[in-house]
PDB file of C-alpha atoms in Angstrom:
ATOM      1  CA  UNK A  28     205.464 -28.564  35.463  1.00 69.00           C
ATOM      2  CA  UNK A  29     202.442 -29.008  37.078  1.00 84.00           C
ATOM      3  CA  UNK A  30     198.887 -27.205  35.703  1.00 96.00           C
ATOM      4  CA  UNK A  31     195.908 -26.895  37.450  1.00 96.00           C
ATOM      5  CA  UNK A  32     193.695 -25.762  34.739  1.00 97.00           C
ATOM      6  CA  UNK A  33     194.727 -28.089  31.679  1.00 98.00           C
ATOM      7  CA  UNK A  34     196.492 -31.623  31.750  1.00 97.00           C
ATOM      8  CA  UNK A  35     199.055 -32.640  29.253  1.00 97.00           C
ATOM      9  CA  UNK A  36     199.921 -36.753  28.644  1.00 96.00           C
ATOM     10  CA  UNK A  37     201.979 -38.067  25.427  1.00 97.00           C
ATOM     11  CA  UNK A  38     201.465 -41.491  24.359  1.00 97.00           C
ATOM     12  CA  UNK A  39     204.523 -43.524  23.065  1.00 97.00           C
ATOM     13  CA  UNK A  40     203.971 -42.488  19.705  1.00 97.00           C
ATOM     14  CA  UNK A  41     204.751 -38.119  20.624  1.00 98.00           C
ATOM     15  CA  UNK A  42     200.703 -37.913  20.475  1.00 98.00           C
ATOM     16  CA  UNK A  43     200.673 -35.240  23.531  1.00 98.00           C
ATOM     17  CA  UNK A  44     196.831 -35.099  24.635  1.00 98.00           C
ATOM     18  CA  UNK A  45     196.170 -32.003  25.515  1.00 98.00           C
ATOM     19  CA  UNK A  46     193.260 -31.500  27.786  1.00 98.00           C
ATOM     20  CA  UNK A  47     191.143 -28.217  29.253  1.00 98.00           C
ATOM     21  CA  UNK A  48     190.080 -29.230  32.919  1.00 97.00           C
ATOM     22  CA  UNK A  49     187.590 -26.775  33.705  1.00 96.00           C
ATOM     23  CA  UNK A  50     184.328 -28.771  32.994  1.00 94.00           C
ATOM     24  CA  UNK A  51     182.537 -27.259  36.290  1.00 94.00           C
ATOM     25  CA  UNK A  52     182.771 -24.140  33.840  1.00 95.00           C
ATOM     26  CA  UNK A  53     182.677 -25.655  30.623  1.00 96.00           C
ATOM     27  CA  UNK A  54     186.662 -25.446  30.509  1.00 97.00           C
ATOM     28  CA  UNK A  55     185.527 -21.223  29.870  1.00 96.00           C
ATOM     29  CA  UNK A  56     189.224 -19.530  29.402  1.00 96.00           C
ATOM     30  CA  UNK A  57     190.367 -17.663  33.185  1.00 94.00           C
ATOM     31  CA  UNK A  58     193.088 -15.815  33.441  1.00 92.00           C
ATOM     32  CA  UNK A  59     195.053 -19.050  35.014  1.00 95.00           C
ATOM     33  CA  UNK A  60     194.639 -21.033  32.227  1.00 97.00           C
ATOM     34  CA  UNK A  61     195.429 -18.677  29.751  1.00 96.00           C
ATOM     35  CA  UNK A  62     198.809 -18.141  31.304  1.00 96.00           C
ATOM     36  CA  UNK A  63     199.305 -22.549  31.478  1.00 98.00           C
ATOM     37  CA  UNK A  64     197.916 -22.818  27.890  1.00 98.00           C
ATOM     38  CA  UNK A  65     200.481 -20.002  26.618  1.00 98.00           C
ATOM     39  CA  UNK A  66     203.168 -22.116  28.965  1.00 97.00           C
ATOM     40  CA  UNK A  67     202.245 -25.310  27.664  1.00 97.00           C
ATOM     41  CA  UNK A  68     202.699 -24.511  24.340  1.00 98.00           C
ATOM     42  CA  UNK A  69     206.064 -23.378  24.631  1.00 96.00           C
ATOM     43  CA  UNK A  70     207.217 -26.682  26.365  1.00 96.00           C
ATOM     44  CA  UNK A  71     204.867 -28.886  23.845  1.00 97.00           C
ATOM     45  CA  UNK A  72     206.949 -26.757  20.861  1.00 97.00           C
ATOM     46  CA  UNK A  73     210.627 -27.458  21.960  1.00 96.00           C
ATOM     47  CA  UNK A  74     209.752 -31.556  23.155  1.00 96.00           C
ATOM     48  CA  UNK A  75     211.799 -33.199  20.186  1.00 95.00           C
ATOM     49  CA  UNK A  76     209.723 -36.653  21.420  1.00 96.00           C
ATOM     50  CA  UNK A  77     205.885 -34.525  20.611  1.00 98.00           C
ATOM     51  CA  UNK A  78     205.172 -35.421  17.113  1.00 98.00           C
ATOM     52  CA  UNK A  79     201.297 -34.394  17.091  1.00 98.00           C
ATOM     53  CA  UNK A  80     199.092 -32.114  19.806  1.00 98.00           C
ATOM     54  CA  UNK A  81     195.355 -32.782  19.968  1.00 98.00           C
ATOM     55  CA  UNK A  82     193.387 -30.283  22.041  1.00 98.00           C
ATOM     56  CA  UNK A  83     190.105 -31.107  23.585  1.00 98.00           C
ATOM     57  CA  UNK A  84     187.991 -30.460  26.491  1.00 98.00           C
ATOM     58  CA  UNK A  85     187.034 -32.022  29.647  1.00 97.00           C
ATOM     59  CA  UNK A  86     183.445 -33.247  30.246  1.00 96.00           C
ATOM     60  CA  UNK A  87     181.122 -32.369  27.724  1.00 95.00           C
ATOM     61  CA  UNK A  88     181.632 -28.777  26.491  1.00 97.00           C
ATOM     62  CA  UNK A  89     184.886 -28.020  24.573  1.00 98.00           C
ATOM     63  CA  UNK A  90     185.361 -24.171  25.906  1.00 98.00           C
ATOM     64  CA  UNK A  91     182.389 -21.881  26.203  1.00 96.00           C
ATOM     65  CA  UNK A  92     184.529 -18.804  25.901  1.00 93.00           C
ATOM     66  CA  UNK A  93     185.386 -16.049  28.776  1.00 88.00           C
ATOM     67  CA  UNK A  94     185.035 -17.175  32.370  1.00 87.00           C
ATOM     68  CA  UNK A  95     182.322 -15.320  34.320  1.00 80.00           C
ATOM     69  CA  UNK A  96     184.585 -14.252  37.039  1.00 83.00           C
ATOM     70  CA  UNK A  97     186.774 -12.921  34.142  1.00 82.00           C
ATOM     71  CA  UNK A  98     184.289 -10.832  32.828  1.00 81.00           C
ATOM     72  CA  UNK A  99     183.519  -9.360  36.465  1.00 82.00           C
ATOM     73  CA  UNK A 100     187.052  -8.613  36.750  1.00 86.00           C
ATOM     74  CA  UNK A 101     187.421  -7.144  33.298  1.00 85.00           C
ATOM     75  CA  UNK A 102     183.831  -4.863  34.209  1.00 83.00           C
ATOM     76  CA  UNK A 103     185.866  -3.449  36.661  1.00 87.00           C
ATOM     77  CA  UNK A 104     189.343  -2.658  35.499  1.00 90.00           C
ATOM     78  CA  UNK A 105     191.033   0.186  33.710  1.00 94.00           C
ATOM     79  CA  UNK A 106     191.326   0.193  30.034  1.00 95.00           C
ATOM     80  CA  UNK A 107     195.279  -0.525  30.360  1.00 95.00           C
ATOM     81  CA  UNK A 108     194.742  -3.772  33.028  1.00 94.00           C
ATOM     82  CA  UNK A 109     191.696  -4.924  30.026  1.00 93.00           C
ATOM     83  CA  UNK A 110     194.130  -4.361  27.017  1.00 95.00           C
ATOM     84  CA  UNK A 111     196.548  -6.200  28.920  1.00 95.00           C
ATOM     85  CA  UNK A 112     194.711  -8.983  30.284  1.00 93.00           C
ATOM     86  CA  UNK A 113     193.685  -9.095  26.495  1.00 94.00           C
ATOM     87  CA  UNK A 114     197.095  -8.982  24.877  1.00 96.00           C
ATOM     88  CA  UNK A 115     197.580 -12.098  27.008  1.00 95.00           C
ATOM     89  CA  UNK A 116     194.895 -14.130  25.474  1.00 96.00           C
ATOM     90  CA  UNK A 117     196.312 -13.015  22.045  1.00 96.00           C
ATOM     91  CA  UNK A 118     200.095 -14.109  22.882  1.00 96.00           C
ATOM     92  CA  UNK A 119     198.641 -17.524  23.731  1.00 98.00           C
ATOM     93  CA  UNK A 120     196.408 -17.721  20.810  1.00 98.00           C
ATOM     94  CA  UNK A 121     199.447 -17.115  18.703  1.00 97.00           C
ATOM     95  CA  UNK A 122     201.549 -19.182  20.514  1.00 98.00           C
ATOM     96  CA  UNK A 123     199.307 -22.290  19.687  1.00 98.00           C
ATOM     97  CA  UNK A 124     198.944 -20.856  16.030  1.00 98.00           C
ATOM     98  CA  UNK A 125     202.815 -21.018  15.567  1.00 97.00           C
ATOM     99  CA  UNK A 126     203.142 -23.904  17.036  1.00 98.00           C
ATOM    100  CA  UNK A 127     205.736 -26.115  15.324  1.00 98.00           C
ATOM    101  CA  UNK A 128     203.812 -29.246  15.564  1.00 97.00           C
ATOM    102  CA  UNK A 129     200.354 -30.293  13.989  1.00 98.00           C
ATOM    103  CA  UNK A 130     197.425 -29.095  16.539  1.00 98.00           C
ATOM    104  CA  UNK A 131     194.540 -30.740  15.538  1.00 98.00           C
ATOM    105  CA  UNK A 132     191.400 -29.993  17.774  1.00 98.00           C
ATOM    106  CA  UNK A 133     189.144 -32.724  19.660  1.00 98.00           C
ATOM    107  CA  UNK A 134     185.501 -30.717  19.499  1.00 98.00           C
ATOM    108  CA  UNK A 135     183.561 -32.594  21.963  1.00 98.00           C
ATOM    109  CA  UNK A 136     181.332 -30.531  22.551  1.00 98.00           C
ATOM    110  CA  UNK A 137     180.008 -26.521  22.342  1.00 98.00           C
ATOM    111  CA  UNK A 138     182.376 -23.853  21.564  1.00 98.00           C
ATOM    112  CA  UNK A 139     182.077 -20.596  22.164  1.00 98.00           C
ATOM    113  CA  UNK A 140     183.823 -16.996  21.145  1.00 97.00           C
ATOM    114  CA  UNK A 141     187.102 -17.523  22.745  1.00 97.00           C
ATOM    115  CA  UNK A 142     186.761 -21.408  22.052  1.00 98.00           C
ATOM    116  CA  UNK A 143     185.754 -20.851  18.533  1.00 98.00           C
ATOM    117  CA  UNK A 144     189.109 -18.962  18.408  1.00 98.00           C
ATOM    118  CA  UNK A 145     191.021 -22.178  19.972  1.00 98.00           C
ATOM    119  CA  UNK A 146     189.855 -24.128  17.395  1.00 98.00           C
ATOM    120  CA  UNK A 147     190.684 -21.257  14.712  1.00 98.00           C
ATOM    121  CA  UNK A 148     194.443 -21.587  16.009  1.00 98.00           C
ATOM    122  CA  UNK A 149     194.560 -25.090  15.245  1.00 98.00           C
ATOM    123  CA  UNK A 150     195.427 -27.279  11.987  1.00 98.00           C
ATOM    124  CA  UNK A 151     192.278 -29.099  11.606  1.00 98.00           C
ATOM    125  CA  UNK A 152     189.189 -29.864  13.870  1.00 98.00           C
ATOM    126  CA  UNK A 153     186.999 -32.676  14.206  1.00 98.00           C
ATOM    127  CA  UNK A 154     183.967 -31.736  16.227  1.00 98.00           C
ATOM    128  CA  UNK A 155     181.453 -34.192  17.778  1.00 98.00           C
ATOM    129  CA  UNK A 156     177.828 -34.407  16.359  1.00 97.00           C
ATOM    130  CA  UNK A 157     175.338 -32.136  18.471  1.00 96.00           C
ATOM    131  CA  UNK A 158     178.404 -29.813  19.191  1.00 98.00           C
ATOM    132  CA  UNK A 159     177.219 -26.184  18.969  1.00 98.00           C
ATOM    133  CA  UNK A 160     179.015 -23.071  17.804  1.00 98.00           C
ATOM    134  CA  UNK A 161     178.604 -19.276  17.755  1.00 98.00           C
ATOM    135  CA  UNK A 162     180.749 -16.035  17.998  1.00 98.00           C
ATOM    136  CA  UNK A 163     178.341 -14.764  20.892  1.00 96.00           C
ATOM    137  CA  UNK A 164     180.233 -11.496  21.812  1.00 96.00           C
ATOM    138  CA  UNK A 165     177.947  -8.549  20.254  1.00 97.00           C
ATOM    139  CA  UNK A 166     175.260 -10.680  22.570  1.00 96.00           C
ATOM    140  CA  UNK A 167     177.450  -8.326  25.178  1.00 94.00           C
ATOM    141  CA  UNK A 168     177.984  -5.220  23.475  1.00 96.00           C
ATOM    142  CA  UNK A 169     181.186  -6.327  22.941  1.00 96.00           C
ATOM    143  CA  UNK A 170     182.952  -7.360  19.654  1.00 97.00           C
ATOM    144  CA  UNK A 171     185.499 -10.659  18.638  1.00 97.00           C
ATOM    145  CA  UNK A 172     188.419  -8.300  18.562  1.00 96.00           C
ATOM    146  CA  UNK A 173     191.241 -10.725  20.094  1.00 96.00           C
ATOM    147  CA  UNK A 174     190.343 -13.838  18.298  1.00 97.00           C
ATOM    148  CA  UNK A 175     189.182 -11.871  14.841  1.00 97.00           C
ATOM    149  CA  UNK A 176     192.436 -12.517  12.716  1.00 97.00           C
ATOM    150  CA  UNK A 177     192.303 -16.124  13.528  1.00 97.00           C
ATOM    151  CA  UNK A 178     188.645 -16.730  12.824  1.00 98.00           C
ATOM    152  CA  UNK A 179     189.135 -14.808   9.967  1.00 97.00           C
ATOM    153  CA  UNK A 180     191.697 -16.109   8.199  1.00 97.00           C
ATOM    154  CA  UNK A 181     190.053 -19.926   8.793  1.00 97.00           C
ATOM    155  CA  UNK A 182     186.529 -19.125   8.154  1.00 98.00           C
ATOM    156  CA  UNK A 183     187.015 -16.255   5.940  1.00 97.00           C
ATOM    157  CA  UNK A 184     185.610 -12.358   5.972  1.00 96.00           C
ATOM    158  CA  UNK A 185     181.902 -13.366   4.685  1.00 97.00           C
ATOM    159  CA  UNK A 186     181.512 -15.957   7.328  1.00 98.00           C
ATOM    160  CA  UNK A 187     182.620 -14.048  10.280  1.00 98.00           C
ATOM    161  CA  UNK A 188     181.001 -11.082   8.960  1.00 97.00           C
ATOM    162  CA  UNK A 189     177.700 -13.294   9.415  1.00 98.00           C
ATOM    163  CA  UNK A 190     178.135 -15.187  12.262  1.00 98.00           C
ATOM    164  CA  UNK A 191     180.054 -12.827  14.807  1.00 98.00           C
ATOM    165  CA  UNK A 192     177.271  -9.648  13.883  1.00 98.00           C
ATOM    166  CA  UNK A 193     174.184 -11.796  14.609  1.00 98.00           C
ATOM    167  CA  UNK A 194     175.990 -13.747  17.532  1.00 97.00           C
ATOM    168  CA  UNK A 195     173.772 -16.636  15.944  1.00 98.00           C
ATOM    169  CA  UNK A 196     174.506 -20.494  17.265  1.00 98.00           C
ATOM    170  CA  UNK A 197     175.438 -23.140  14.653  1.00 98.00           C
ATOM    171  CA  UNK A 198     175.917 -26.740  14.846  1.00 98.00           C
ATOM    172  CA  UNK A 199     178.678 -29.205  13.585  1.00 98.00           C
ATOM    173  CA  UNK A 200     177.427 -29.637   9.882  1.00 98.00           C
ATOM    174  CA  UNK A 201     177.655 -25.470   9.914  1.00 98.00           C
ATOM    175  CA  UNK A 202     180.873 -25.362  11.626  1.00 98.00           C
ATOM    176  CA  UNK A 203     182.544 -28.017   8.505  1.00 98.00           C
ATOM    177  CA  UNK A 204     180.755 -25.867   5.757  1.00 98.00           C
ATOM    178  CA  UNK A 205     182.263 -22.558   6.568  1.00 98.00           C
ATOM    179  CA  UNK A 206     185.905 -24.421   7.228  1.00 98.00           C
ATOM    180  CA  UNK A 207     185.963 -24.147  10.829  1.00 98.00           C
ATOM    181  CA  UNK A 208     186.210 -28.018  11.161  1.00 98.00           C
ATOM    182  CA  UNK A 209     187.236 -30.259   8.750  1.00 97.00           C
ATOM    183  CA  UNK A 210     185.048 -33.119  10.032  1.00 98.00           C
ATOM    184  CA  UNK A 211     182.489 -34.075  12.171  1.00 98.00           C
ATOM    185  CA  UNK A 212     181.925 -37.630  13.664  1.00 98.00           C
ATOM    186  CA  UNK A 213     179.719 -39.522  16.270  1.00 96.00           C
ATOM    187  CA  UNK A 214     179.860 -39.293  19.567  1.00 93.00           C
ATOM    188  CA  UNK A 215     181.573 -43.152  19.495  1.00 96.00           C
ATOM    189  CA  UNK A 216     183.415 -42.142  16.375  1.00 98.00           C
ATOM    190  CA  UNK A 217     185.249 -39.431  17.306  1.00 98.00           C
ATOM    191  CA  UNK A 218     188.313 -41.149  18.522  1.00 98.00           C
ATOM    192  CA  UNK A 219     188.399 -43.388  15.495  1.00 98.00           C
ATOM    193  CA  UNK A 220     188.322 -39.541  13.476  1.00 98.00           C
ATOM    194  CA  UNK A 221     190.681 -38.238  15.267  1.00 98.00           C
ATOM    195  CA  UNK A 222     193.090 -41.267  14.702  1.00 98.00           C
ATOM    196  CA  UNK A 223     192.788 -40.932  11.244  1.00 98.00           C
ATOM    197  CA  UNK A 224     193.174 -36.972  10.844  1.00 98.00           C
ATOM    198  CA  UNK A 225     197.111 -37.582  12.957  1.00 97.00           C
ATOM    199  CA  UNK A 226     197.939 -40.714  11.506  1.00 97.00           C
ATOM    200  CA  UNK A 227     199.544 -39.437   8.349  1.00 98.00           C
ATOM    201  CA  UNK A 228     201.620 -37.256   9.729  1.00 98.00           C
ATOM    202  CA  UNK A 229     203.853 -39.832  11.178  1.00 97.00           C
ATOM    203  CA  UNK A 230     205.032 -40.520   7.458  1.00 98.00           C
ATOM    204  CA  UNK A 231     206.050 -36.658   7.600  1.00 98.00           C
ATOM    205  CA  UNK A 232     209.507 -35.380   8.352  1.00 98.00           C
ATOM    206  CA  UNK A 233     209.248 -33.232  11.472  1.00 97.00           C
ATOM    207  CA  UNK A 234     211.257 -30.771  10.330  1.00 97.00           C
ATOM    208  CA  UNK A 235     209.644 -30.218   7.460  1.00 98.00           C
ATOM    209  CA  UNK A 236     205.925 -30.190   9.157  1.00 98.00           C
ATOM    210  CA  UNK A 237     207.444 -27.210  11.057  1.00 98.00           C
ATOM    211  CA  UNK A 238     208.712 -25.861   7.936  1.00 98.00           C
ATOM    212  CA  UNK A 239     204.855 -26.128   5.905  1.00 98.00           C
ATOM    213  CA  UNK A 240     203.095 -24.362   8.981  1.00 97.00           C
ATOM    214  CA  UNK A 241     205.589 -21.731   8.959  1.00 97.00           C
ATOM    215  CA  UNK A 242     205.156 -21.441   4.658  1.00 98.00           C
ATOM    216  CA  UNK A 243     201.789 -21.396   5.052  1.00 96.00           C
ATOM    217  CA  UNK A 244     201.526 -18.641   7.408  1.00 95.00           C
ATOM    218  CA  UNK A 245     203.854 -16.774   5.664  1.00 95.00           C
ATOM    219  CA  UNK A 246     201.585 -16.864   2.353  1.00 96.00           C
ATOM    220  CA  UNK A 247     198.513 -15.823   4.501  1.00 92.00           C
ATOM    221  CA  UNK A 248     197.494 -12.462   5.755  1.00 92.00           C
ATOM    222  CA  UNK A 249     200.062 -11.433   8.910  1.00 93.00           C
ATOM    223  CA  UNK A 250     198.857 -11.198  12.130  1.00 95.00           C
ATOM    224  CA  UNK A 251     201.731  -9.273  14.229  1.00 94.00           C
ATOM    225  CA  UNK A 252     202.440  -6.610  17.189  1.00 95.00           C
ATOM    226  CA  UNK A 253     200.468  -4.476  14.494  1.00 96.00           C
ATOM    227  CA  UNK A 254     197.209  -6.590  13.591  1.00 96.00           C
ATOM    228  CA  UNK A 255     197.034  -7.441  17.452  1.00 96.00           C
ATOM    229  CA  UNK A 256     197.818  -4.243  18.870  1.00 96.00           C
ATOM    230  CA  UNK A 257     194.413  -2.867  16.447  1.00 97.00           C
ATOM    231  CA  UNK A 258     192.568  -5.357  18.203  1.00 97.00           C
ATOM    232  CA  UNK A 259     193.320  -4.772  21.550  1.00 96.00           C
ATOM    233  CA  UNK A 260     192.530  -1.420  20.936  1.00 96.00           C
ATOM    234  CA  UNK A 261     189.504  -1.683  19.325  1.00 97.00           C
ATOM    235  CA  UNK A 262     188.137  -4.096  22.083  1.00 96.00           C
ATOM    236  CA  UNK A 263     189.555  -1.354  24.435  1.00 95.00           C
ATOM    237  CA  UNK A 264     187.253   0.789  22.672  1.00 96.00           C
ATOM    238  CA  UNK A 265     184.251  -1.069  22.882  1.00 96.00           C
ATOM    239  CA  UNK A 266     184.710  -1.978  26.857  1.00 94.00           C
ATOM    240  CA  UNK A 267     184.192   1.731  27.252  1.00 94.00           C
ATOM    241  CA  UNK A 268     180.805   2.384  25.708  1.00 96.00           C
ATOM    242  CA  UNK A 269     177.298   2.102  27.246  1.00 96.00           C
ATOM    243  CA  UNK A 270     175.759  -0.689  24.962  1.00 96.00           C
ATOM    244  CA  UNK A 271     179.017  -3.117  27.061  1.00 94.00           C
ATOM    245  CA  UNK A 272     177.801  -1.759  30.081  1.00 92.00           C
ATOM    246  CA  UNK A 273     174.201  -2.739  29.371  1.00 95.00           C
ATOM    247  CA  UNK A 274     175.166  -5.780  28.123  1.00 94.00           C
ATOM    248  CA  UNK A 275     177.731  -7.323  30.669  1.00 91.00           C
ATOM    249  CA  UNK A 276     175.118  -6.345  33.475  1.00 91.00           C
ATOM    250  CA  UNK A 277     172.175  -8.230  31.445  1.00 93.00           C
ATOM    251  CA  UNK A 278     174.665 -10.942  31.164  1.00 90.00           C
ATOM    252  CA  UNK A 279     175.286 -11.115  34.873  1.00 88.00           C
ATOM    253  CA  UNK A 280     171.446 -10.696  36.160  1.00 92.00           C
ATOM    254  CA  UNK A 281     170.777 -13.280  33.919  1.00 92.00           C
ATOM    255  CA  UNK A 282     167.842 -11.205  31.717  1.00 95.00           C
ATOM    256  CA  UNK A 283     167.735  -9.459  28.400  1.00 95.00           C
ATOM    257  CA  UNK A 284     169.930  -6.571  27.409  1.00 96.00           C
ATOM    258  CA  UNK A 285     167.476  -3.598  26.282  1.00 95.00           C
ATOM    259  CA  UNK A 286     168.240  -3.292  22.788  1.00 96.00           C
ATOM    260  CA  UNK A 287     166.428  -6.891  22.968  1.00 94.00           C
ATOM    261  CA  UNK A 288     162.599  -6.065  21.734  1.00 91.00           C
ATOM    262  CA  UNK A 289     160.379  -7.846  23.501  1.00 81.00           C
ATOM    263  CA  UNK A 290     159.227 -10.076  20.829  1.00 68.00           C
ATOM    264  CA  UNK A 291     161.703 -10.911  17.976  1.00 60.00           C
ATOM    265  CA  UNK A 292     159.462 -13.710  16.271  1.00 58.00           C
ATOM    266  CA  UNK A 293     157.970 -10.857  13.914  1.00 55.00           C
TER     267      UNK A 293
END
């Protein structure tokens, strides 16, 4: 199958490398690759010869979130084509989240809101040193609604509580103390982390990998139609009042929204 938007190789070992190829954008999440990541993972989860899936980014930014011409396209839409377009991003976060492989995530670089959720969806996450971080939606009027019970359930309530209200950046050492990684490494050390955090599982029965992930989301809050469907909604919600307005349009002129005083150092 052939992608334009993300590149998949596997190495003789079932390591399948799987890449976002959007750097021009900071491999942001469109609508396109959205659709390839949700197909991808279906193929990556019934390929007997895929032992391991590591997820990283093209070029130096891991995913910076929504894609600008997404937004535009989202500014104008109803509220059924937004909870729709929405309910696709969810499917494919949960379609990485189940899948029945390890995903461990390749940080190399920034991450955010939707790319904060890609790493949220995966096993474990080593993240390059000088990566940044930050749940940047209320920036926009807008709230985390589609990647909430995945952030939540890795970094826990208190955490996203903090960090998606204030919309505040973090860095790597941040990112590892809340659980949101599980290691960070140097730029030229990142490879050599990443090799360690997959090699054990090759001593691991397949089967019974598959088996764990499955326990261990079992044990764990659900997120189903019902969780998702409340998100959708409440992101639905939010589309439709003035502060998104204000925001998206701040966003796209490139200045501050107005609930922005002028001077916040005080």
């Amino acid at each position: 199958m052939h992608f334009e938007t993300i590149s998949i190789s596997v190495d003789r070992r079932g390591v399948a490398s799987l890449t976002l190829r959007r750097h021009a954008q900071h491999n942001a999440l469109s609508g396109l690759m959205i659709r390839e990541l949700t197909a991808v993972a279906s193929l990556l989860g019934e390929d007997k010869a895929v032992r391991v899936v590591v997820l990283t980014g093209e070029g130096e930014s891991f995913c910076a979130g929504g894609d600008l011409n997404w937004m535009k396209e989202q500014m104008a839409a109803t509220r059924e084509a937004r909870i729709a377009e929405a309910r696709r991003l969810a499917l494919m976060l949960k379609a990485l989240r189940d899948l029945p492989k390890p995903l461990i995530a390749r940080v190399n670089g920034q991450a955010y809101g939707g790319g904060v959720g890609l790493i949220s969806v995966c096993d474990a996450a080593i993240a390059v040193e000088g990566a940044r971080f930050g749940l940047t939606e209320t920036r926009l009027g807008l709230i985390p609604a589609t990647i909430s019970p995945y952030v939540a359930a890795r970094i826990g309530p208190a955490a996203l509580l903090r960090f998606a209200t204030s919309a505040r950046l973090f860095d790597a050492p941040t990112a590892r103390g809340i659980g949101l990684v599980s290691g960070v490494a140097a730029g030229d050390e990142l490879d050599g982390a990443i090799e360690a955090e997959i090699t054990p599982y090759f001593a691991a029965s397949p089967e019974a990998v598959a088996a764990t992930k499955a326990l261990a989301h079992a044990l764990a809050p659900p997120i189903d139609e019902k969780v998702i469907e409340m998100t959708l909604t409440r992101l639905a919600d939010t589309w439709e009042t003035p502060e998104a307005a204000e925001g998206i349009a701040a966003f796209l002129e490139k200045r501050k929204p107005g609930w922005v005083p002028g001077d916040t150092t005080k």
